[in-house]
Amino acid sequence: MPSVHGRKERKIIILNEYNQPVGPTKEVVKELGSFLGTLARSGTFCPLNVFNWRKLHTKDDMWKYIKEKYDIPDEAKQWVFESVCSTWRKYKSQLKTNHFTAYAHDELRMENRTVDVSKSHFKDFLKYWNSDPHKAEMERIQSTRESEDGSHSVDAYASVMGPEHPGRVRLYGRGVTKTVLKGQKGNLGSSLDATDERMQQKMEEMEEMLQQRMHEKLNEQKDAMEQNITMNVIARLQRLNPDL
């Protein structure tokens, strides 16, 4: 994405009625999404030693920088930050899977630290992941997840269309809330209750936990496939040369 970071001219972004980027072309919208992804992985705008999105104090600077690269209306700000936040959480989850869970102790983790994360930030990350409150919260989320998996009272619609995300309306995509729809289409019901900071942090940790489990399952499947391939190759060689 160096072409975007290095350019001086701004590209125009067109929004739909829900303040989501839709143009002027699909290519520009895709470029914007990729650009926001680089900001989510930037230690300048989204430092990894801040563990709660709501406590990130670089958002104003980030928005100013985005406006330097794109002529994007202020109405898209919520969509932009939700996009960056989502990528930021996934990035942290992937880091935890590949550079924390994969190793037995912190010495090995530091030796295999990704070069994309500064040493000081990674040390803060290790301290956070090793902390008793974080471990307790992950265990609680895991227990809740297992309890929900064993329940038969699953909403059929949600099982097909996916769960309702906090602060969003299902099927409308990122950045669309009941409040937005209320302004567009009239009253859809009572407004969303305010979510306190503690609840927001719990939801972020739960999403991080789910992302980590997904990466672990993918790695397990990859290892199993590699093992099967190796066994098949050995079996074929033994058939061709019984003396092996």
mmCIF file with all atom_site columns, N, CA and C in Angstrom, residues 58-125:
data_model
loop_
_atom_site.group_PDB
_atom_site.id
_atom_site.type_symbol
_atom_site.label_atom_id
_atom_site.label_alt_id
_atom_site.label_comp_id
_atom_site.label_asym_id
_atom_site.label_entity_id
_atom_site.label_seq_id
_atom_site.pdbx_PDB_ins_code
_atom_site.Cartn_x
_atom_site.Cartn_y
_atom_site.Cartn_z
_atom_site.occupancy
_atom_site.B_iso_or_equiv
_atom_site.pdbx_formal_charge
_atom_site.auth_seq_id
_atom_site.auth_comp_id
_atom_site.auth_asym_id
_atom_site.auth_atom_id
_atom_site.pdbx_PDB_model_num
ATOM 1   N N  . THR A 1 58  ? -5.393  7.730   19.557 1.00 0.00 ? 58  THR A N  1
ATOM 2   C CA . THR A 1 58  ? -4.824  8.186   18.282 1.00 0.00 ? 58  THR A CA 1
ATOM 3   C C  . THR A 1 58  ? -5.881  8.314   17.186 1.00 0.00 ? 58  THR A C  1
ATOM 4   N N  . LYS A 1 59  ? -7.138  8.190   17.533 1.00 0.00 ? 59  LYS A N  1
ATOM 5   C CA . LYS A 1 59  ? -8.188  8.154   16.511 1.00 0.00 ? 59  LYS A CA 1
ATOM 6   C C  . LYS A 1 59  ? -8.304  9.471   15.745 1.00 0.00 ? 59  LYS A C  1
ATOM 7   N N  . ASP A 1 60  ? -8.153  10.590  16.439 1.00 0.00 ? 60  ASP A N  1
ATOM 8   C CA . ASP A 1 60  ? -8.242  11.879  15.748 1.00 0.00 ? 60  ASP A CA 1
ATOM 9   C C  . ASP A 1 60  ? -7.114  12.031  14.733 1.00 0.00 ? 60  ASP A C  1
ATOM 10  N N  . ASP A 1 61  ? -5.909  11.631  15.127 1.00 0.00 ? 61  ASP A N  1
ATOM 11  C CA . ASP A 1 61  ? -4.771  11.689  14.204 1.00 0.00 ? 61  ASP A CA 1
ATOM 12  C C  . ASP A 1 61  ? -4.973  10.729  13.032 1.00 0.00 ? 61  ASP A C  1
ATOM 13  N N  . MET A 1 62  ? -5.544  9.567   13.322 1.00 0.00 ? 62  MET A N  1
ATOM 14  C CA . MET A 1 62  ? -5.792  8.587   12.274 1.00 0.00 ? 62  MET A CA 1
ATOM 15  C C  . MET A 1 62  ? -6.799  9.128   11.256 1.00 0.00 ? 62  MET A C  1
ATOM 16  N N  . TRP A 1 63  ? -7.869  9.716   11.748 1.00 0.00 ? 63  TRP A N  1
ATOM 17  C CA . TRP A 1 63  ? -8.894  10.259  10.855 1.00 0.00 ? 63  TRP A CA 1
ATOM 18  C C  . TRP A 1 63  ? -8.326  11.402  10.005 1.00 0.00 ? 63  TRP A C  1
ATOM 19  N N  . LYS A 1 64  ? -7.495  12.226  10.612 1.00 0.00 ? 64  LYS A N  1
ATOM 20  C CA . LYS A 1 64  ? -6.859  13.317  9.874  1.00 0.00 ? 64  LYS A CA 1
ATOM 21  C C  . LYS A 1 64  ? -5.980  12.763  8.757  1.00 0.00 ? 64  LYS A C  1
ATOM 22  N N  . TYR A 1 65  ? -5.254  11.699  9.047  1.00 0.00 ? 65  TYR A N  1
ATOM 23  C CA . TYR A 1 65  ? -4.376  11.088  8.044  1.00 0.00 ? 65  TYR A CA 1
ATOM 24  C C  . TYR A 1 65  ? -5.192  10.459  6.913  1.00 0.00 ? 65  TYR A C  1
ATOM 25  N N  . ILE A 1 66  ? -6.291  9.810   7.271  1.00 0.00 ? 66  ILE A N  1
ATOM 26  C CA . ILE A 1 66  ? -7.172  9.212   6.257  1.00 0.00 ? 66  ILE A CA 1
ATOM 27  C C  . ILE A 1 66  ? -7.727  10.295  5.333  1.00 0.00 ? 66  ILE A C  1
ATOM 28  N N  . LYS A 1 67  ? -8.093  11.427  5.916  1.00 0.00 ? 67  LYS A N  1
ATOM 29  C CA . LYS A 1 67  ? -8.645  12.530  5.124  1.00 0.00 ? 67  LYS A CA 1
ATOM 30  C C  . LYS A 1 67  ? -7.587  13.143  4.198  1.00 0.00 ? 67  LYS A C  1
ATOM 31  N N  . GLU A 1 68  ? -6.314  12.956  4.529  1.00 0.00 ? 68  GLU A N  1
ATOM 32  C CA . GLU A 1 68  ? -5.250  13.445  3.656  1.00 0.00 ? 68  GLU A CA 1
ATOM 33  C C  . GLU A 1 68  ? -5.124  12.596  2.400  1.00 0.00 ? 68  GLU A C  1
ATOM 34  N N  . LYS A 1 69  ? -5.572  11.345  2.485  1.00 0.00 ? 69  LYS A N  1
ATOM 35  C CA . LYS A 1 69  ? -5.441  10.419  1.361  1.00 0.00 ? 69  LYS A CA 1
ATOM 36  C C  . LYS A 1 69  ? -6.743  10.245  0.582  1.00 0.00 ? 69  LYS A C  1
ATOM 37  N N  . TYR A 1 70  ? -7.865  10.516  1.242  1.00 0.00 ? 70  TYR A N  1
ATOM 38  C CA . TYR A 1 70  ? -9.164  10.333  0.596  1.00 0.00 ? 70  TYR A CA 1
ATOM 39  C C  . TYR A 1 70  ? -10.079 11.518  0.913  1.00 0.00 ? 70  TYR A C  1
ATOM 40  N N  . ASP A 1 71  ? -10.829 11.916  -0.075 1.00 0.00 ? 71  ASP A N  1
ATOM 41  C CA . ASP A 1 71  ? -11.873 12.927  0.119  1.00 0.00 ? 71  ASP A CA 1
ATOM 42  C C  . ASP A 1 71  ? -13.127 12.175  0.554  1.00 0.00 ? 71  ASP A C  1
ATOM 43  N N  . ILE A 1 72  ? -13.176 11.868  1.830  1.00 0.00 ? 72  ILE A N  1
ATOM 44  C CA . ILE A 1 72  ? -14.237 11.022  2.374  1.00 0.00 ? 72  ILE A CA 1
ATOM 45  C C  . ILE A 1 72  ? -15.083 11.830  3.352  1.00 0.00 ? 72  ILE A C  1
ATOM 46  N N  . PRO A 1 73  ? -16.404 11.791  3.221  1.00 0.00 ? 73  PRO A N  1
ATOM 47  C CA . PRO A 1 73  ? -17.277 12.573  4.113  1.00 0.00 ? 73  PRO A CA 1
ATOM 48  C C  . PRO A 1 73  ? -17.139 12.143  5.572  1.00 0.00 ? 73  PRO A C  1
ATOM 49  N N  . ASP A 1 74  ? -17.363 13.083  6.465  1.00 0.00 ? 74  ASP A N  1
ATOM 50  C CA . ASP A 1 74  ? -17.276 12.786  7.899  1.00 0.00 ? 74  ASP A CA 1
ATOM 51  C C  . ASP A 1 74  ? -18.315 11.758  8.331  1.00 0.00 ? 74  ASP A C  1
ATOM 52  N N  . GLU A 1 75  ? -19.393 11.636  7.563  1.00 0.00 ? 75  GLU A N  1
ATOM 53  C CA . GLU A 1 75  ? -20.431 10.664  7.908  1.00 0.00 ? 75  GLU A CA 1
ATOM 54  C C  . GLU A 1 75  ? -19.924 9.223   7.855  1.00 0.00 ? 75  GLU A C  1
ATOM 55  N N  . ALA A 1 76  ? -18.801 8.999   7.173  1.00 0.00 ? 76  ALA A N  1
ATOM 56  C CA . ALA A 1 76  ? -18.250 7.644   7.059  1.00 0.00 ? 76  ALA A CA 1
ATOM 57  C C  . ALA A 1 76  ? -17.320 7.298   8.213  1.00 0.00 ? 76  ALA A C  1
ATOM 58  N N  . LYS A 1 77  ? -17.153 8.201   9.145  1.00 0.00 ? 77  LYS A N  1
ATOM 59  C CA . LYS A 1 77  ? -16.169 8.009   10.215 1.00 0.00 ? 77  LYS A CA 1
ATOM 60  C C  . LYS A 1 77  ? -16.464 6.759   11.039 1.00 0.00 ? 77  LYS A C  1
ATOM 61  N N  . GLN A 1 78  ? -17.733 6.530   11.353 1.00 0.00 ? 78  GLN A N  1
ATOM 62  C CA . GLN A 1 78  ? -18.080 5.351   12.146 1.00 0.00 ? 78  GLN A CA 1
ATOM 63  C C  . GLN A 1 78  ? -17.734 4.073   11.397 1.00 0.00 ? 78  GLN A C  1
ATOM 64  N N  . TRP A 1 79  ? -18.072 4.012   10.112 1.00 0.00 ? 79  TRP A N  1
ATOM 65  C CA . TRP A 1 79  ? -17.754 2.829   9.307  1.00 0.00 ? 79  TRP A CA 1
ATOM 66  C C  . TRP A 1 79  ? -16.246 2.608   9.256  1.00 0.00 ? 79  TRP A C  1
ATOM 67  N N  . VAL A 1 80  ? -15.502 3.677   9.064  1.00 0.00 ? 80  VAL A N  1
ATOM 68  C CA . VAL A 1 80  ? -14.045 3.586   8.971  1.00 0.00 ? 80  VAL A CA 1
ATOM 69  C C  . VAL A 1 80  ? -13.453 3.014   10.250 1.00 0.00 ? 80  VAL A C  1
ATOM 70  N N  . PHE A 1 81  ? -13.863 3.548   11.390 1.00 0.00 ? 81  PHE A N  1
ATOM 71  C CA . PHE A 1 81  ? -13.275 3.096   12.648 1.00 0.00 ? 81  PHE A CA 1
ATOM 72  C C  . PHE A 1 81  ? -13.716 1.679   13.005 1.00 0.00 ? 81  PHE A C  1
ATOM 73  N N  . GLU A 1 82  ? -14.926 1.302   12.643 1.00 0.00 ? 82  GLU A N  1
ATOM 74  C CA . GLU A 1 82  ? -15.346 -0.081  12.873 1.00 0.00 ? 82  GLU A CA 1
ATOM 75  C C  . GLU A 1 82  ? -14.518 -1.039  12.020 1.00 0.00 ? 82  GLU A C  1
ATOM 76  N N  . SER A 1 83  ? -14.200 -0.628  10.809 1.00 0.00 ? 83  SER A N  1
ATOM 77  C CA . SER A 1 83  ? -13.377 -1.449  9.928  1.00 0.00 ? 83  SER A CA 1
ATOM 78  C C  . SER A 1 83  ? -11.967 -1.605  10.487 1.00 0.00 ? 83  SER A C  1
ATOM 79  N N  . VAL A 1 84  ? -11.373 -0.499  10.923 1.00 0.00 ? 84  VAL A N  1
ATOM 80  C CA . VAL A 1 84  ? -10.024 -0.540  11.490 1.00 0.00 ? 84  VAL A CA 1
ATOM 81  C C  . VAL A 1 84  ? -10.010 -1.368  12.771 1.00 0.00 ? 84  VAL A C  1
ATOM 82  N N  . CYS A 1 85  ? -11.010 -1.170  13.617 1.00 0.00 ? 85  CYS A N  1
ATOM 83  C CA . CYS A 1 85  ? -11.092 -1.898  14.886 1.00 0.00 ? 85  CYS A CA 1
ATOM 84  C C  . CYS A 1 85  ? -11.190 -3.404  14.650 1.00 0.00 ? 85  CYS A C  1
ATOM 85  N N  . SER A 1 86  ? -12.015 -3.813  13.696 1.00 0.00 ? 86  SER A N  1
ATOM 86  C CA . SER A 1 86  ? -12.179 -5.233  13.403 1.00 0.00 ? 86  SER A CA 1
ATOM 87  C C  . SER A 1 86  ? -10.866 -5.854  12.934 1.00 0.00 ? 86  SER A C  1
ATOM 88  N N  . THR A 1 87  ? -10.161 -5.165  12.044 1.00 0.00 ? 87  THR A N  1
ATOM 89  C CA . THR A 1 87  ? -8.881  -5.671  11.552 1.00 0.00 ? 87  THR A CA 1
ATOM 90  C C  . THR A 1 87  ? -7.843  -5.697  12.665 1.00 0.00 ? 87  THR A C  1
ATOM 91  N N  . TRP A 1 88  ? -7.863  -4.692  13.514 1.00 0.00 ? 88  TRP A N  1
ATOM 92  C CA . TRP A 1 88  ? -6.933  -4.600  14.649 1.00 0.00 ? 88  TRP A CA 1
ATOM 93  C C  . TRP A 1 88  ? -7.101  -5.793  15.588 1.00 0.00 ? 88  TRP A C  1
ATOM 94  N N  . ARG A 1 89  ? -8.347  -6.148  15.887 1.00 0.00 ? 89  ARG A N  1
ATOM 95  C CA . ARG A 1 89  ? -8.605  -7.290  16.769 1.00 0.00 ? 89  ARG A CA 1
ATOM 96  C C  . ARG A 1 89  ? -8.149  -8.600  16.127 1.00 0.00 ? 89  ARG A C  1
ATOM 97  N N  . LYS A 1 90  ? -8.441  -8.764  14.837 1.00 0.00 ? 90  LYS A N  1
ATOM 98  C CA . LYS A 1 90  ? -8.027  -9.985  14.146 1.00 0.00 ? 90  LYS A CA 1
ATOM 99  C C  . LYS A 1 90  ? -6.504  -10.096 14.100 1.00 0.00 ? 90  LYS A C  1
ATOM 100 N N  . TYR A 1 91  ? -5.854  -8.968  13.899 1.00 0.00 ? 91  TYR A N  1
ATOM 101 C CA . TYR A 1 91  ? -4.392  -8.949  13.855 1.00 0.00 ? 91  TYR A CA 1
ATOM 102 C C  . TYR A 1 91  ? -3.809  -9.370  15.201 1.00 0.00 ? 91  TYR A C  1
ATOM 103 N N  . LYS A 1 92  ? -4.365  -8.844  16.282 1.00 0.00 ? 92  LYS A N  1
ATOM 104 C CA . LYS A 1 92  ? -3.884  -9.221  17.612 1.00 0.00 ? 92  LYS A CA 1
ATOM 105 C C  . LYS A 1 92  ? -4.136  -10.700 17.888 1.00 0.00 ? 92  LYS A C  1
ATOM 106 N N  . SER A 1 93  ? -5.282  -11.197 17.466 1.00 0.00 ? 93  SER A N  1
ATOM 107 C CA . SER A 1 93  ? -5.602  -12.606 17.665 1.00 0.00 ? 93  SER A CA 1
ATOM 108 C C  . SER A 1 93  ? -4.628  -13.504 16.908 1.00 0.00 ? 93  SER A C  1
ATOM 109 N N  . GLN A 1 94  ? -4.300  -13.104 15.687 1.00 0.00 ? 94  GLN A N  1
ATOM 110 C CA . GLN A 1 94  ? -3.353  -13.882 14.894 1.00 0.00 ? 94  GLN A CA 1
ATOM 111 C C  . GLN A 1 94  ? -1.966  -13.862 15.526 1.00 0.00 ? 94  GLN A C  1
ATOM 112 N N  . LEU A 1 95  ? -1.572  -12.709 16.048 1.00 0.00 ? 95  LEU A N  1
ATOM 113 C CA . LEU A 1 95  ? -0.283  -12.615 16.732 1.00 0.00 ? 95  LEU A CA 1
ATOM 114 C C  . LEU A 1 95  ? -0.235  -13.536 17.944 1.00 0.00 ? 95  LEU A C  1
ATOM 115 N N  . LYS A 1 96  ? -1.322  -13.576 18.683 1.00 0.00 ? 96  LYS A N  1
ATOM 116 C CA . LYS A 1 96  ? -1.354  -14.425 19.873 1.00 0.00 ? 96  LYS A CA 1
ATOM 117 C C  . LYS A 1 96  ? -1.239  -15.895 19.493 1.00 0.00 ? 96  LYS A C  1
ATOM 118 N N  . THR A 1 97  ? -1.925  -16.295 18.435 1.00 0.00 ? 97  THR A N  1
ATOM 119 C CA . THR A 1 97  ? -1.875  -17.691 18.002 1.00 0.00 ? 97  THR A CA 1
ATOM 120 C C  . THR A 1 97  ? -0.486  -18.080 17.514 1.00 0.00 ? 97  THR A C  1
ATOM 121 N N  . ASN A 1 98  ? 0.113   -17.211 16.700 1.00 0.00 ? 98  ASN A N  1
ATOM 122 C CA . ASN A 1 98  ? 1.377   -17.557 16.040 1.00 0.00 ? 98  ASN A CA 1
ATOM 123 C C  . ASN A 1 98  ? 2.616   -17.286 16.880 1.00 0.00 ? 98  ASN A C  1
ATOM 124 N N  . HIS A 1 99  ? 2.514   -16.354 17.841 1.00 0.00 ? 99  HIS A N  1
ATOM 125 C CA . HIS A 1 99  ? 3.720   -15.945 18.560 1.00 0.00 ? 99  HIS A CA 1
ATOM 126 C C  . HIS A 1 99  ? 3.606   -16.051 20.079 1.00 0.00 ? 99  HIS A C  1
ATOM 127 N N  . PHE A 1 100 ? 2.466   -16.520 20.568 1.00 0.00 ? 100 PHE A N  1
ATOM 128 C CA . PHE A 1 100 ? 2.318   -16.741 22.008 1.00 0.00 ? 100 PHE A CA 1
ATOM 129 C C  . PHE A 1 100 ? 1.911   -18.181 22.287 1.00 0.00 ? 100 PHE A C  1
ATOM 130 N N  . THR A 1 101 ? 0.762   -18.577 21.785 1.00 0.00 ? 101 THR A N  1
ATOM 131 C CA . THR A 1 101 ? 0.264   -19.930 22.027 1.00 0.00 ? 101 THR A CA 1
ATOM 132 C C  . THR A 1 101 ? 1.194   -20.986 21.436 1.00 0.00 ? 101 THR A C  1
ATOM 133 N N  . ALA A 1 102 ? 1.859   -20.652 20.354 1.00 0.00 ? 102 ALA A N  1
ATOM 134 C CA . ALA A 1 102 ? 2.707   -21.626 19.651 1.00 0.00 ? 102 ALA A CA 1
ATOM 135 C C  . ALA A 1 102 ? 3.982   -21.969 20.412 1.00 0.00 ? 102 ALA A C  1
ATOM 136 N N  . TYR A 1 103 ? 4.324   -21.191 21.444 1.00 0.00 ? 103 TYR A N  1
ATOM 137 C CA . TYR A 1 103 ? 5.584   -21.417 22.167 1.00 0.00 ? 103 TYR A CA 1
ATOM 138 C C  . TYR A 1 103 ? 5.321   -21.621 23.656 1.00 0.00 ? 103 TYR A C  1
ATOM 139 N N  . ALA A 1 104 ? 6.219   -22.375 24.287 1.00 0.00 ? 104 ALA A N  1
ATOM 140 C CA . ALA A 1 104 ? 5.990   -22.817 25.663 1.00 0.00 ? 104 ALA A CA 1
ATOM 141 C C  . ALA A 1 104 ? 6.266   -21.737 26.699 1.00 0.00 ? 104 ALA A C  1
ATOM 142 N N  . HIS A 1 105 ? 7.204   -20.841 26.429 1.00 0.00 ? 105 HIS A N  1
ATOM 143 C CA . HIS A 1 105 ? 7.544   -19.831 27.433 1.00 0.00 ? 105 HIS A CA 1
ATOM 144 C C  . HIS A 1 105 ? 7.990   -18.540 26.745 1.00 0.00 ? 105 HIS A C  1
ATOM 145 N N  . ASP A 1 106 ? 8.117   -17.482 27.550 1.00 0.00 ? 106 ASP A N  1
ATOM 146 C CA . ASP A 1 106 ? 8.357   -16.148 27.001 1.00 0.00 ? 106 ASP A CA 1
ATOM 147 C C  . ASP A 1 106 ? 9.719   -16.007 26.330 1.00 0.00 ? 106 ASP A C  1
ATOM 148 N N  . GLU A 1 107 ? 10.695  -16.778 26.774 1.00 0.00 ? 107 GLU A N  1
ATOM 149 C CA . GLU A 1 107 ? 12.015  -16.685 26.146 1.00 0.00 ? 107 GLU A CA 1
ATOM 150 C C  . GLU A 1 107 ? 11.940  -17.084 24.673 1.00 0.00 ? 107 GLU A C  1
ATOM 151 N N  . LEU A 1 108 ? 11.247  -18.185 24.409 1.00 0.00 ? 108 LEU A N  1
ATOM 152 C CA . LEU A 1 108 ? 11.061  -18.612 23.021 1.00 0.00 ? 108 LEU A CA 1
ATOM 153 C C  . LEU A 1 108 ? 10.198  -17.617 22.258 1.00 0.00 ? 108 LEU A C  1
ATOM 154 N N  . ARG A 1 109 ? 9.208   -17.069 22.925 1.00 0.00 ? 109 ARG A N  1
ATOM 155 C CA . ARG A 1 109 ? 8.323   -16.107 22.269 1.00 0.00 ? 109 ARG A CA 1
ATOM 156 C C  . ARG A 1 109 ? 9.083   -14.859 21.846 1.00 0.00 ? 109 ARG A C  1
ATOM 157 N N  . MET A 1 110 ? 9.983   -14.391 22.696 1.00 0.00 ? 110 MET A N  1
ATOM 158 C CA . MET A 1 110 ? 10.778  -13.219 22.345 1.00 0.00 ? 110 MET A CA 1
ATOM 159 C C  . MET A 1 110 ? 11.738  -13.536 21.198 1.00 0.00 ? 110 MET A C  1
ATOM 160 N N  . GLU A 1 111 ? 12.297  -14.740 21.205 1.00 0.00 ? 111 GLU A N  1
ATOM 161 C CA . GLU A 1 111 ? 13.211  -15.130 20.129 1.00 0.00 ? 111 GLU A CA 1
ATOM 162 C C  . GLU A 1 111 ? 12.495  -15.191 18.784 1.00 0.00 ? 111 GLU A C  1
ATOM 163 N N  . ASN A 1 112 ? 11.216  -15.539 18.820 1.00 0.00 ? 112 ASN A N  1
ATOM 164 C CA . ASN A 1 112 ? 10.441  -15.685 17.588 1.00 0.00 ? 112 ASN A CA 1
ATOM 165 C C  . ASN A 1 112 ? 9.463   -14.529 17.388 1.00 0.00 ? 112 ASN A C  1
ATOM 166 N N  . ARG A 1 113 ? 9.764   -13.408 18.011 1.00 0.00 ? 113 ARG A N  1
ATOM 167 C CA . ARG A 1 113 ? 8.909   -12.224 17.869 1.00 0.00 ? 113 ARG A CA 1
ATOM 168 C C  . ARG A 1 113 ? 8.880   -11.765 16.416 1.00 0.00 ? 113 ARG A C  1
ATOM 169 N N  . THR A 1 114 ? 7.692   -11.421 15.944 1.00 0.00 ? 114 THR A N  1
ATOM 170 C CA . THR A 1 114 ? 7.574   -10.897 14.592 1.00 0.00 ? 114 THR A CA 1
ATOM 171 C C  . THR A 1 114 ? 8.239   -9.530  14.497 1.00 0.00 ? 114 THR A C  1
ATOM 172 N N  . VAL A 1 115 ? 8.903   -9.274  13.392 1.00 0.00 ? 115 VAL A N  1
ATOM 173 C CA . VAL A 1 115 ? 9.623   -8.008  13.226 1.00 0.00 ? 115 VAL A CA 1
ATOM 174 C C  . VAL A 1 115 ? 8.657   -6.839  13.051 1.00 0.00 ? 115 VAL A C  1
ATOM 175 N N  . ASP A 1 116 ? 7.382   -7.141  12.816 1.00 0.00 ? 116 ASP A N  1
ATOM 176 C CA . ASP A 1 116 ? 6.394   -6.080  12.613 1.00 0.00 ? 116 ASP A CA 1
ATOM 177 C C  . ASP A 1 116 ? 5.987   -5.401  13.918 1.00 0.00 ? 116 ASP A C  1
ATOM 178 N N  . VAL A 1 117 ? 6.350   -6.005  15.044 1.00 0.00 ? 117 VAL A N  1
ATOM 179 C CA . VAL A 1 117 ? 5.975   -5.462  16.351 1.00 0.00 ? 117 VAL A CA 1
ATOM 180 C C  . VAL A 1 117 ? 7.244   -5.091  17.107 1.00 0.00 ? 117 VAL A C  1
ATOM 181 N N  . SER A 1 118 ? 7.264   -3.892  17.659 1.00 0.00 ? 118 SER A N  1
ATOM 182 C CA . SER A 1 118 ? 8.443   -3.452  18.401 1.00 0.00 ? 118 SER A CA 1
ATOM 183 C C  . SER A 1 118 ? 8.654   -4.328  19.637 1.00 0.00 ? 118 SER A C  1
ATOM 184 N N  . LYS A 1 119 ? 9.882   -4.386  20.087 1.00 0.00 ? 119 LYS A N  1
ATOM 185 C CA . LYS A 1 119 ? 10.225  -5.223  21.229 1.00 0.00 ? 119 LYS A CA 1
ATOM 186 C C  . LYS A 1 119 ? 9.477   -4.778  22.485 1.00 0.00 ? 119 LYS A C  1
ATOM 187 N N  . SER A 1 120 ? 9.372   -3.469  22.685 1.00 0.00 ? 120 SER A N  1
ATOM 188 C CA . SER A 1 120 ? 8.692   -2.960  23.882 1.00 0.00 ? 120 SER A CA 1
ATOM 189 C C  . SER A 1 120 ? 7.198   -3.280  23.854 1.00 0.00 ? 120 SER A C  1
ATOM 190 N N  . HIS A 1 121 ? 6.580   -3.136  22.686 1.00 0.00 ? 121 HIS A N  1
ATOM 191 C CA . HIS A 1 121 ? 5.155   -3.448  22.569 1.00 0.00 ? 121 HIS A CA 1
ATOM 192 C C  . HIS A 1 121 ? 4.911   -4.941  22.762 1.00 0.00 ? 121 HIS A C  1
ATOM 193 N N  . PHE A 1 122 ? 5.813   -5.764  22.228 1.00 0.00 ? 122 PHE A N  1
ATOM 194 C CA . PHE A 1 122 ? 5.633   -7.206  22.357 1.00 0.00 ? 122 PHE A CA 1
ATOM 195 C C  . PHE A 1 122 ? 5.779   -7.639  23.818 1.00 0.00 ? 122 PHE A C  1
ATOM 196 N N  . LYS A 1 123 ? 6.689   -7.011  24.544 1.00 0.00 ? 123 LYS A N  1
ATOM 197 C CA . LYS A 1 123 ? 6.837   -7.315  25.969 1.00 0.00 ? 123 LYS A CA 1
ATOM 198 C C  . LYS A 1 123 ? 5.559   -6.961  26.731 1.00 0.00 ? 123 LYS A C  1
ATOM 199 N N  . ASP A 1 124 ? 4.962   -5.827  26.381 1.00 0.00 ? 124 ASP A N  1
ATOM 200 C CA . ASP A 1 124 ? 3.695   -5.445  27.016 1.00 0.00 ? 124 ASP A CA 1
ATOM 201 C C  . ASP A 1 124 ? 2.602   -6.455  26.689 1.00 0.00 ? 124 ASP A C  1
ATOM 202 N N  . PHE A 1 125 ? 2.628   -6.940  25.452 1.00 0.00 ? 125 PHE A N  1
ATOM 203 C CA . PHE A 1 125 ? 1.650   -7.937  25.034 1.00 0.00 ? 125 PHE A CA 1
ATOM 204 C C  . PHE A 1 125 ? 1.816   -9.228  25.838 1.00 0.00 ? 125 PHE A C  1
#
